[in-house]
Amino acid sequence: MTDIFTLTGRSLRHISRSPDTIITTCVTPVMFMLLFVYVLGGAIQTGSASYVNYLLPGILLITVASGIAYTAFRLFMDMQNGIFERFQSMPIARSSVLWAHVLTSLVANMISLVVVVLVALLMGFRSSAGLASWLAVAGILILFTLALTWLAVIPGLTAKTIDGASAFSYPLIFLPFISSAFVPTDSMPGPVRAFAENQPVTSIANALRNLFTEQPVGDDIWIALAWCVGILVVTYFFAMSTYRRKIS
Amino acid sequence: MSQAIQVRGLEKSYKDLKVLKGVDFEVAPGSIFALLGSNGAGKTTVVKILSTLLRADAGSAGVNGFDVARQPADVRNSISLTGQFAAVDEILTGRENLVLVARLRHLKDAGTIADDLLARFSLTDAGGRKVATYSGGMRRRLDIAMSLIGSPPIIFLDEPTTGLDPQARIEVWAAVRELAAQGTTVLLTTQYLDEAEQLADRIAILHEGKIIVTGTLAELKQLLPPAKVEYVEKQPTLEDVFLTLVGTKDQK
Ligand SMILES: Nc1ncnc2c1ncn2[C@@H]1O[C@H](COP(=O)(O)OP(=O)(O)OP(=O)(O)O)[C@@H](O)[C@H]1O
Ligand SMILES: [Mg+2]
């Protein structure tokens, strides 16, 4: 355990030496937020008082999706470097290196999420949520980040090139566009709507939105949690077995 | 167990490429052993198997009395590896690199250990700088310094002086001699014949997947046909021995 923290400290120091990774992570979601609120938002009917209030949950999910590209990137770079072999030849648990990357990803994404929420507040985002709701929001986002982090570990371990290591995140960034994150799904044509209503982003975004507005969360939160835990379990086992194959 | 390292019948293939075809050698505790071979001979492969980074296809290897396949954790407790390519963290400073390894080895006073090593490897002035700004020689010295932390009984050095200038080479050689003087067993690989000649108590030549000869420098020199000695004026160097034994390709 202490080894994991020592190694996490090392990765976090990497991030503090190149804070641009945090900034780059935030740029995409903030751009989308500006574009949708100030350019397209006027034409979108959400039935909600302020479009930025409607939009933020989806933007937060995009933030995580773009943040984990760096998780894959950092892991890939470490595997290329001889330092990985040094760690593997030292008397420490071999999975420590991987866990350190996961914890680092969690911390880095939380920082990005806070930055994006602050920008949203500047743009007029307001929430009536109390402490319990905010904690629930944080819990869902942590779970979502962990699920996507373990997903990112897989390309980080198996990619042949740097571009390959982070390319997997592009489809994830666009998944929210075919969901309730930007526009209510009832405006979509049949098959698209069916997809949108049954993919994880919609239930997670709806759950977050209801928490922010202190509305009853209904079934969405359970579906959201089921998706997060389900993705987490599958990607964790797949990533771990990839890792074991890689180092044996 | 009397030997620090014991290798028997080691075999390893990458897909169809048979790299090791039955490698045998032993290294006595506290000695310096040089594994000599040209590019692609399989030196790094041997070192990776001994440091539990790779699994052998066949044969056995014991390090400090522990089997590399069955007791990898004990082996890792007994060794330290300086791989062929510098295993340093470019983004951290030299000192932070040393502190990191000392912490991972659960040593007290990581900072003091780091400062001592920086001084020993003439890196004190550069200690606070990012390793990315280091020259190749400084990086290599830091790399070796990181491997000394925790004083493991056995140290592997994979081509420790490749790419170093003569001055830096001599510094590394001095460090290696000092280690052996303190009782550490050193296995180093090299393509430089004079390096093996300068440092090693025993030398093994790895060629086409096998150890074709092993012995002290004096023993290897005797392998040259005496007739040849009469024609050359100087003592044969290890280079002559090497080239005779492996048969240079350009002569064919
Ligand atoms: N991961 C790998 N996959 C496939 N082939 C490999 C792999 N690693 C090494 N080889 C091949 O195995 C052979 C031996 O490689 P190795 O690195 O052990 O040689 P070496 O003696 O250390 O050479 P050098 O002096 O260049 O460092 C080479 O032909 C190399 O191409
Ligand atoms: Mg090599």
XYZ file of C-alpha atoms and ligand atoms in Angstrom:
532
model
C 0.000 0.000 0.000
C 2.691 2.537 0.916
C 4.333 1.673 -2.408
C 1.146 2.590 -4.268
C 1.098 5.986 -2.545
C 4.789 6.536 -3.231
C 4.226 5.787 -6.914
C 1.049 7.873 -7.029
C 3.042 10.767 -5.574
C 5.461 10.355 -8.441
C 2.740 10.497 -11.132
C 1.033 13.449 -9.470
C 4.351 15.253 -9.494
C 4.466 14.611 -13.245
C 1.088 16.309 -13.559
C 2.121 19.243 -11.394
C 5.180 19.696 -13.641
C 3.010 19.771 -16.761
C -0.314 21.285 -15.641
C -1.162 21.721 -19.321
C -2.552 18.171 -19.247
C -5.251 19.409 -16.849
C -5.862 22.498 -18.978
C -6.036 20.474 -22.211
C -8.470 18.104 -20.540
C -10.736 21.024 -19.653
C -10.515 22.832 -22.994
C -12.728 20.432 -24.974
C -15.644 20.366 -22.505
C -15.428 24.111 -21.869
C -15.477 24.793 -25.630
C -18.546 22.595 -26.028
C -20.171 24.374 -23.129
C -19.497 27.824 -24.648
C -20.630 26.671 -28.088
C -23.845 25.129 -26.897
C -24.818 27.776 -24.386
C -23.985 30.893 -26.413
C -24.346 29.725 -30.027
C -26.751 26.819 -30.274
C -28.499 26.975 -26.911
C -31.001 29.625 -27.933
C -32.565 27.235 -30.421
C -32.698 24.229 -28.119
C -35.874 23.598 -26.153
C -35.139 21.735 -22.952
C -37.996 22.861 -20.819
C -35.456 23.895 -18.224
C -35.018 27.493 -17.123
C -31.328 27.809 -17.911
C -29.621 25.828 -20.658
C -26.284 25.726 -18.815
C -28.077 24.004 -15.929
C -29.412 21.425 -18.369
C -26.060 20.988 -20.108
C -23.557 20.672 -17.260
C -24.032 16.972 -16.418
C -23.181 15.915 -19.975
C -20.241 18.317 -20.035
C -18.887 16.736 -16.856
C -19.039 13.296 -18.485
C -17.172 14.655 -21.519
C -14.555 16.055 -19.149
C -13.891 12.604 -17.735
C -13.882 11.049 -21.208
C -11.231 13.487 -22.371
C -9.284 13.230 -19.100
C -8.782 9.492 -19.274
C -6.999 9.869 -22.618
C -4.134 11.159 -20.473
C -4.418 8.150 -18.187
C -3.783 5.901 -21.170
C -1.052 8.252 -22.361
C 0.804 8.291 -19.023
C 0.615 4.525 -18.672
C 1.805 4.032 -22.249
C 4.781 6.356 -21.709
C 5.726 4.555 -18.507
C 5.655 1.170 -20.208
C 7.964 2.476 -22.937
C 10.446 3.840 -20.444
C 13.004 1.621 -18.752
C 11.706 2.800 -15.384
C 8.815 0.378 -15.697
C 11.264 -2.537 -15.816
C 13.098 -1.121 -12.855
C 9.887 -1.112 -10.808
C 9.076 -4.628 -11.979
C 12.487 -5.899 -10.869
C 12.173 -4.335 -7.411
C 10.692 -5.986 -4.334
C 7.310 -4.258 -4.577
C 3.923 -5.664 -5.557
C 3.788 -5.718 -9.320
C 0.314 -4.282 -9.483
C 1.384 -1.176 -7.505
C 2.435 0.588 -10.680
C -0.997 0.069 -12.213
C -2.900 1.115 -9.089
C -0.781 4.243 -8.851
C -1.872 5.190 -12.363
C -5.509 4.582 -11.468
C -5.333 6.764 -8.358
C -3.517 9.458 -10.311
C -6.240 9.375 -12.950
C -8.873 9.792 -10.263
C -7.135 12.803 -8.720
C -6.410 14.451 -12.092
C -10.016 14.014 -13.276
C -11.431 15.396 -10.036
C -9.294 18.513 -10.471
C -10.526 18.912 -14.074
C -14.137 18.448 -12.956
C -13.772 21.165 -10.328
C -12.306 23.519 -12.945
C -15.193 22.844 -15.344
C -17.796 23.368 -12.598
C -16.147 26.680 -11.725
C -16.342 27.783 -15.370
C -20.002 26.738 -15.446
C -20.674 28.839 -12.333
C -19.144 31.827 -14.127
C -21.477 31.131 -17.046
C -24.492 31.237 -14.779
C -24.859 27.649 -13.636
C -26.840 27.519 -10.403
C -27.841 24.517 -8.377
C -30.262 24.180 -5.514
C -28.617 20.943 -4.466
C -27.827 20.405 -0.804
C -24.792 18.675 0.632
C -26.248 15.177 0.299
C -27.008 15.703 -3.391
C -23.541 17.105 -4.050
C -22.035 14.066 -2.340
C -24.178 11.813 -4.512
C -23.000 13.728 -7.601
C -19.380 13.302 -6.487
C -19.962 9.600 -5.845
C -21.409 8.981 -9.296
C -18.616 10.959 -10.960
C -15.952 9.042 -9.012
C -17.508 5.739 -9.998
C -17.804 6.878 -13.625
C -14.158 8.046 -13.612
C -12.971 4.730 -12.174
C -14.946 2.773 -14.767
C -13.492 4.788 -17.644
C -10.019 4.757 -16.057
C -9.908 0.971 -16.089
C -11.141 1.109 -19.651
C -8.272 3.503 -20.479
C -5.769 1.138 -18.878
C -6.401 -1.406 -21.635
C -5.210 0.730 -24.593
C -2.511 2.178 -22.327
C -1.111 -1.325 -21.915
C -1.659 -2.661 -25.412
C -1.211 0.310 -27.763
C 1.681 0.288 -30.195
C 1.857 4.065 -30.643
C 1.057 7.131 -28.550
C -1.802 8.064 -30.863
C -3.277 4.593 -30.528
C -3.129 4.923 -26.755
C -5.405 7.945 -26.668
C -7.525 7.533 -29.825
C -10.011 5.297 -28.011
C -11.347 8.308 -26.111
C -12.765 10.106 -29.186
C -15.849 7.912 -29.530
C -16.384 8.276 -25.788
C -16.319 12.061 -26.082
C -19.002 11.906 -28.776
C -21.265 9.414 -27.058
C -22.963 12.208 -25.024
C -24.140 13.823 -28.288
C -26.438 10.883 -28.912
C -27.975 11.060 -25.466
C -30.057 13.352 -23.342
C -26.960 15.367 -22.445
C -27.530 18.194 -24.954
C -31.121 17.854 -26.078
C -34.056 15.914 -24.642
C -34.325 12.540 -26.364
C -38.001 12.939 -27.323
C -36.959 15.230 -30.201
C -34.968 12.411 -31.831
C -36.160 10.056 -34.605
C -37.105 6.474 -33.595
C -33.972 4.305 -33.769
C -31.645 7.121 -32.624
C -33.953 7.790 -29.749
C -33.996 4.125 -28.788
C -30.207 4.090 -28.733
C -30.001 7.385 -26.869
C -32.418 6.347 -24.183
C -30.700 3.060 -23.511
C -27.070 4.032 -23.469
C -25.302 4.818 -20.182
C -24.736 8.541 -20.748
C -28.461 9.337 -20.713
C -29.192 7.726 -17.380
C -26.045 9.112 -15.781
C -26.684 12.614 -17.122
C -30.340 12.492 -16.040
C -29.400 11.316 -12.577
C -26.849 14.111 -12.188
C -29.299 16.702 -13.498
C -31.996 15.607 -11.071
C -29.524 15.736 -8.198
C -28.436 19.258 -9.158
C -32.057 20.450 -9.208
C -33.130 18.478 -6.134
C -35.717 16.598 -8.220
C -36.624 13.019 -7.367
C -33.965 10.874 -9.061
C -36.251 7.948 -9.809
C -34.948 4.890 -11.577
C -32.275 6.808 -13.441
C -29.852 6.776 -10.537
C -30.064 2.999 -10.176
C -29.628 2.464 -13.899
C -26.728 4.914 -13.813
C -25.084 3.108 -10.907
C -25.641 -0.260 -12.571
C -23.951 0.981 -15.751
C -20.980 2.421 -13.829
C -20.456 -0.663 -11.698
C -20.997 -2.969 -14.667
C -18.453 -1.167 -16.849
C -16.072 -0.961 -13.898
C -16.175 -4.683 -13.170
C -15.762 -5.746 -16.793
C -12.969 -3.307 -17.606
C -11.181 -4.015 -14.304
C -10.952 -7.736 -14.959
C -10.035 -7.262 -18.579
C -7.371 -4.680 -17.740
C -5.917 -6.798 -14.935
C -5.625 -9.890 -17.100
C -4.025 -7.806 -19.860
C -1.555 -6.463 -17.315
C -0.694 -9.905 -15.996
C -0.086 -11.180 -19.505
C 2.049 -8.147 -20.236
C 4.405 -8.525 -17.297
C 4.782 -12.310 -17.148
C 24.211 -22.983 -2.289
C 27.677 -21.781 -3.060
C 27.118 -19.815 -6.263
C 25.525 -16.373 -6.422
C 24.104 -17.101 -9.858
C 23.583 -20.500 -11.388
C 22.242 -20.931 -14.902
C 21.546 -24.323 -16.463
C 20.283 -25.148 -19.928
C 18.475 -21.830 -20.352
C 16.410 -21.606 -23.549
C 14.303 -18.766 -24.867
C 12.615 -18.079 -28.187
C 10.733 -15.038 -29.432
C 8.169 -16.567 -31.761
C 10.311 -18.461 -34.283
C 13.578 -16.836 -33.323
C 15.621 -19.091 -31.043
C 17.717 -16.678 -29.033
C 19.048 -18.864 -26.214
C 19.733 -22.505 -26.977
C 20.978 -23.907 -23.694
C 22.988 -21.352 -21.749
C 25.044 -22.553 -18.769
C 27.209 -20.531 -16.426
C 27.885 -19.847 -12.775
C 28.956 -16.743 -10.943
C 30.805 -16.913 -7.632
C 29.678 -14.607 -4.806
C 31.512 -11.304 -4.683
C 32.970 -11.631 -8.165
C 32.544 -9.616 -11.320
C 31.300 -11.689 -14.217
C 31.204 -10.341 -17.763
C 28.837 -11.701 -20.358
C 30.300 -10.824 -23.705
C 28.473 -10.964 -27.011
C 27.784 -9.047 -30.182
C 24.518 -7.226 -30.971
C 21.566 -9.548 -30.748
C 23.504 -12.338 -29.072
C 20.914 -12.517 -26.297
C 22.697 -10.775 -23.419
C 19.707 -8.637 -22.508
C 17.483 -11.696 -22.728
C 19.651 -13.507 -20.166
C 19.608 -10.494 -17.836
C 15.826 -10.153 -18.117
C 15.311 -13.797 -17.255
C 17.631 -13.505 -14.253
C 15.843 -10.395 -13.019
C 12.396 -12.098 -13.359
C 11.190 -9.809 -16.141
C 10.997 -12.664 -18.643
C 10.244 -16.334 -18.287
C 12.589 -18.882 -19.794
C 11.146 -21.573 -22.070
C 13.388 -24.255 -20.589
C 16.250 -24.677 -18.162
C 16.675 -23.225 -14.709
C 18.272 -20.213 -13.141
C 19.078 -19.576 -9.492
C 19.882 -16.162 -8.082
C 21.126 -15.869 -4.503
C 19.871 -19.426 -4.004
C 16.338 -18.668 -5.222
C 14.764 -20.057 -8.362
C 13.763 -17.263 -10.746
C 10.612 -19.032 -11.869
C 9.372 -20.346 -8.534
C 10.602 -17.700 -6.078
C 10.532 -14.466 -8.087
C 9.751 -12.286 -5.051
C 12.835 -13.578 -3.202
C 14.932 -13.028 -6.297
C 13.693 -9.441 -6.592
C 14.638 -8.933 -2.971
C 18.206 -9.983 -3.724
C 18.921 -8.044 -6.878
C 19.027 -4.723 -8.531
C 18.857 -4.164 -12.250
C 20.390 -1.478 -14.396
C 18.859 -2.191 -17.768
C 20.382 -1.469 -21.140
C 18.392 1.736 -21.529
C 18.513 4.204 -18.680
C 15.643 3.489 -16.293
C 15.260 6.970 -14.882
C 12.277 9.257 -14.573
C 12.898 12.151 -16.948
C 10.388 14.503 -15.369
C 11.668 14.178 -11.817
C 14.960 15.642 -10.673
C 17.978 13.422 -10.095
C 17.517 13.662 -6.359
C 13.800 12.859 -6.576
C 14.629 9.754 -8.594
C 16.949 8.516 -5.861
C 14.479 9.360 -3.099
C 11.749 7.503 -4.984
C 13.772 4.293 -5.168
C 14.867 4.606 -1.532
C 11.217 4.981 -0.474
C 10.166 1.996 -2.558
C 12.861 0.006 -0.789
C 11.412 1.198 2.532
C 14.661 2.755 3.698
C 14.836 5.396 6.390
C 16.445 8.727 5.582
C 15.745 8.548 1.865
C 16.978 12.121 1.549
C 20.356 11.403 3.129
C 20.827 8.322 0.967
C 20.037 10.384 -2.119
C 22.492 13.135 -1.183
C 25.275 10.630 -0.477
C 24.817 8.966 -3.861
C 24.654 12.279 -5.692
C 28.000 13.187 -4.149
C 29.507 9.794 -4.938
C 28.555 10.011 -8.610
C 29.510 13.693 -8.989
C 25.904 14.726 -9.521
C 25.444 17.009 -6.536
C 25.215 20.158 -8.648
C 22.741 18.576 -11.050
C 20.697 16.887 -8.327
C 17.974 19.528 -8.335
C 17.556 19.565 -12.099
C 15.094 17.574 -14.166
C 16.726 14.456 -15.563
C 15.467 15.442 -19.027
C 18.256 18.050 -19.042
C 21.010 15.527 -18.216
C 23.645 14.314 -20.657
C 23.777 10.627 -21.535
C 26.650 10.063 -19.134
C 24.939 11.819 -16.229
C 21.800 9.842 -16.852
C 23.719 6.583 -16.824
C 25.502 7.501 -13.600
C 22.169 8.346 -11.979
C 20.772 5.059 -13.269
C 23.586 3.094 -11.668
C 23.307 5.114 -8.455
C 19.593 4.183 -8.289
C 20.556 0.537 -8.544
C 22.916 0.747 -5.576
C 20.215 1.877 -3.161
C 19.485 -0.748 -0.547
C 22.764 -2.571 -1.212
C 21.358 -5.729 -2.771
C 23.829 -8.645 -2.812
C 23.634 -9.057 -6.591
C 23.642 -6.358 -9.249
C 22.960 -6.741 -12.969
C 24.400 -4.122 -15.288
C 23.306 -4.437 -18.910
C 25.872 -2.608 -21.050
C 26.605 -0.053 -18.338
C 29.063 2.056 -20.337
C 27.567 2.027 -23.821
C 27.502 5.598 -25.078
C 29.675 7.024 -22.314
C 32.788 9.101 -22.909
C 36.122 7.665 -21.674
C 36.083 9.721 -18.484
C 32.555 8.615 -17.545
C 33.461 5.038 -18.382
C 36.350 5.129 -15.975
C 34.046 6.493 -13.275
C 31.584 3.682 -13.837
C 34.376 1.128 -13.779
C 35.582 2.522 -10.459
C 32.066 2.230 -9.046
C 31.813 -1.377 -10.196
C 35.182 -2.277 -8.646
C 34.147 -0.635 -5.399
C 30.955 -2.693 -5.351
C 32.811 -5.925 -5.821
C 35.300 -4.913 -3.137
C 32.362 -4.629 -0.724
C 31.281 -8.152 -1.576
C 28.526 -7.439 -4.107
C 28.264 -9.890 -6.968
C 28.197 -8.075 -10.302
C 27.007 -9.542 -13.583
C 27.620 -7.153 -16.419
C 27.079 -7.503 -20.127
C 29.182 -5.663 -22.613
C 30.208 -5.522 -26.231
C 33.442 -3.818 -25.265
C 36.124 -6.404 -24.964
C 38.446 -4.094 -23.084
C 35.721 -3.503 -20.524
C 35.535 -7.203 -19.762
C 39.311 -7.316 -19.771
C 39.548 -4.424 -17.287
C 36.836 -5.421 -14.871
C 35.876 -9.027 -14.905
C 37.151 -11.869 -12.764
C 35.573 -14.275 -15.193
C 34.339 -13.828 -18.730
C 31.798 -15.806 -20.725
C 31.239 -15.391 -24.438
C 27.654 -15.776 -25.610
C 27.437 -16.639 -29.275
C 24.605 -18.077 -31.341
C 22.570 -18.947 -28.290
C 25.244 -20.695 -26.269
C 28.141 -19.874 -24.001
C 30.998 -20.939 -26.232
C 33.712 -20.325 -23.704
C 34.119 -19.196 -20.138
C 37.146 -18.560 -17.984
C 39.502 -15.952 -16.615
C 41.206 -13.574 -18.986
C 44.402 -15.609 -18.747
C 42.551 -18.830 -19.524
C 40.873 -17.284 -22.548
C 44.179 -16.030 -23.883
C 45.574 -19.532 -23.790
C 42.852 -20.624 -26.170
C 44.590 -18.850 -28.993
C 46.746 -21.149 -31.023
C 50.333 -20.644 -29.823
C 51.565 -20.360 -33.402
C 49.689 -17.134 -33.729
C 51.381 -15.722 -30.671
C 54.756 -16.044 -32.375
C 53.688 -13.893 -35.282
C 52.159 -11.063 -33.338
C 54.489 -8.907 -31.376
C 52.208 -7.749 -28.587
C 50.259 -9.926 -26.203
C 46.979 -11.014 -27.777
C 44.135 -8.891 -26.552
C 40.802 -10.308 -25.634
C 39.597 -8.888 -28.908
C 41.820 -11.330 -30.786
C 40.469 -14.179 -28.706
C 36.945 -13.076 -29.324
C 37.285 -12.677 -33.039
C 39.082 -15.987 -33.415
C 36.440 -17.799 -31.437
C 33.382 -16.351 -33.099
C 34.987 -16.094 -36.543
C 34.507 -12.636 -38.020
C 31.877 -12.405 -40.671
C 33.834 -10.121 -42.982
C 36.581 -12.711 -43.343
C 34.176 -15.139 -44.930
N 10.558 -8.807 -27.345
C 11.180 -9.357 -28.400
N 10.464 -9.858 -29.426
C 11.076 -10.420 -30.485
N 12.395 -10.532 -30.627
C 13.167 -10.049 -29.645
C 12.604 -9.429 -28.478
N 13.601 -9.044 -27.674
C 14.738 -9.400 -28.292
N 14.490 -10.005 -29.481
C 15.503 -10.559 -30.399
O 16.286 -11.486 -29.671
C 17.635 -11.375 -30.042
C 18.477 -11.166 -28.797
O 18.151 -9.933 -28.231
P 18.890 -9.321 -26.974
O 18.302 -7.989 -26.735
O 18.849 -10.287 -25.858
O 20.385 -9.181 -27.512
P 21.607 -8.399 -26.874
O 22.727 -9.348 -26.814
O 21.225 -7.733 -25.627
O 21.912 -7.332 -28.014
P 22.449 -5.830 -27.893
O 23.920 -5.911 -27.783
O 22.040 -5.199 -29.179
O 21.808 -5.216 -26.707
C 17.730 -10.262 -31.067
O 17.786 -10.859 -32.342
C 16.452 -9.505 -30.895
O 16.033 -8.981 -32.116
Mg 21.071 -5.880 -25.011
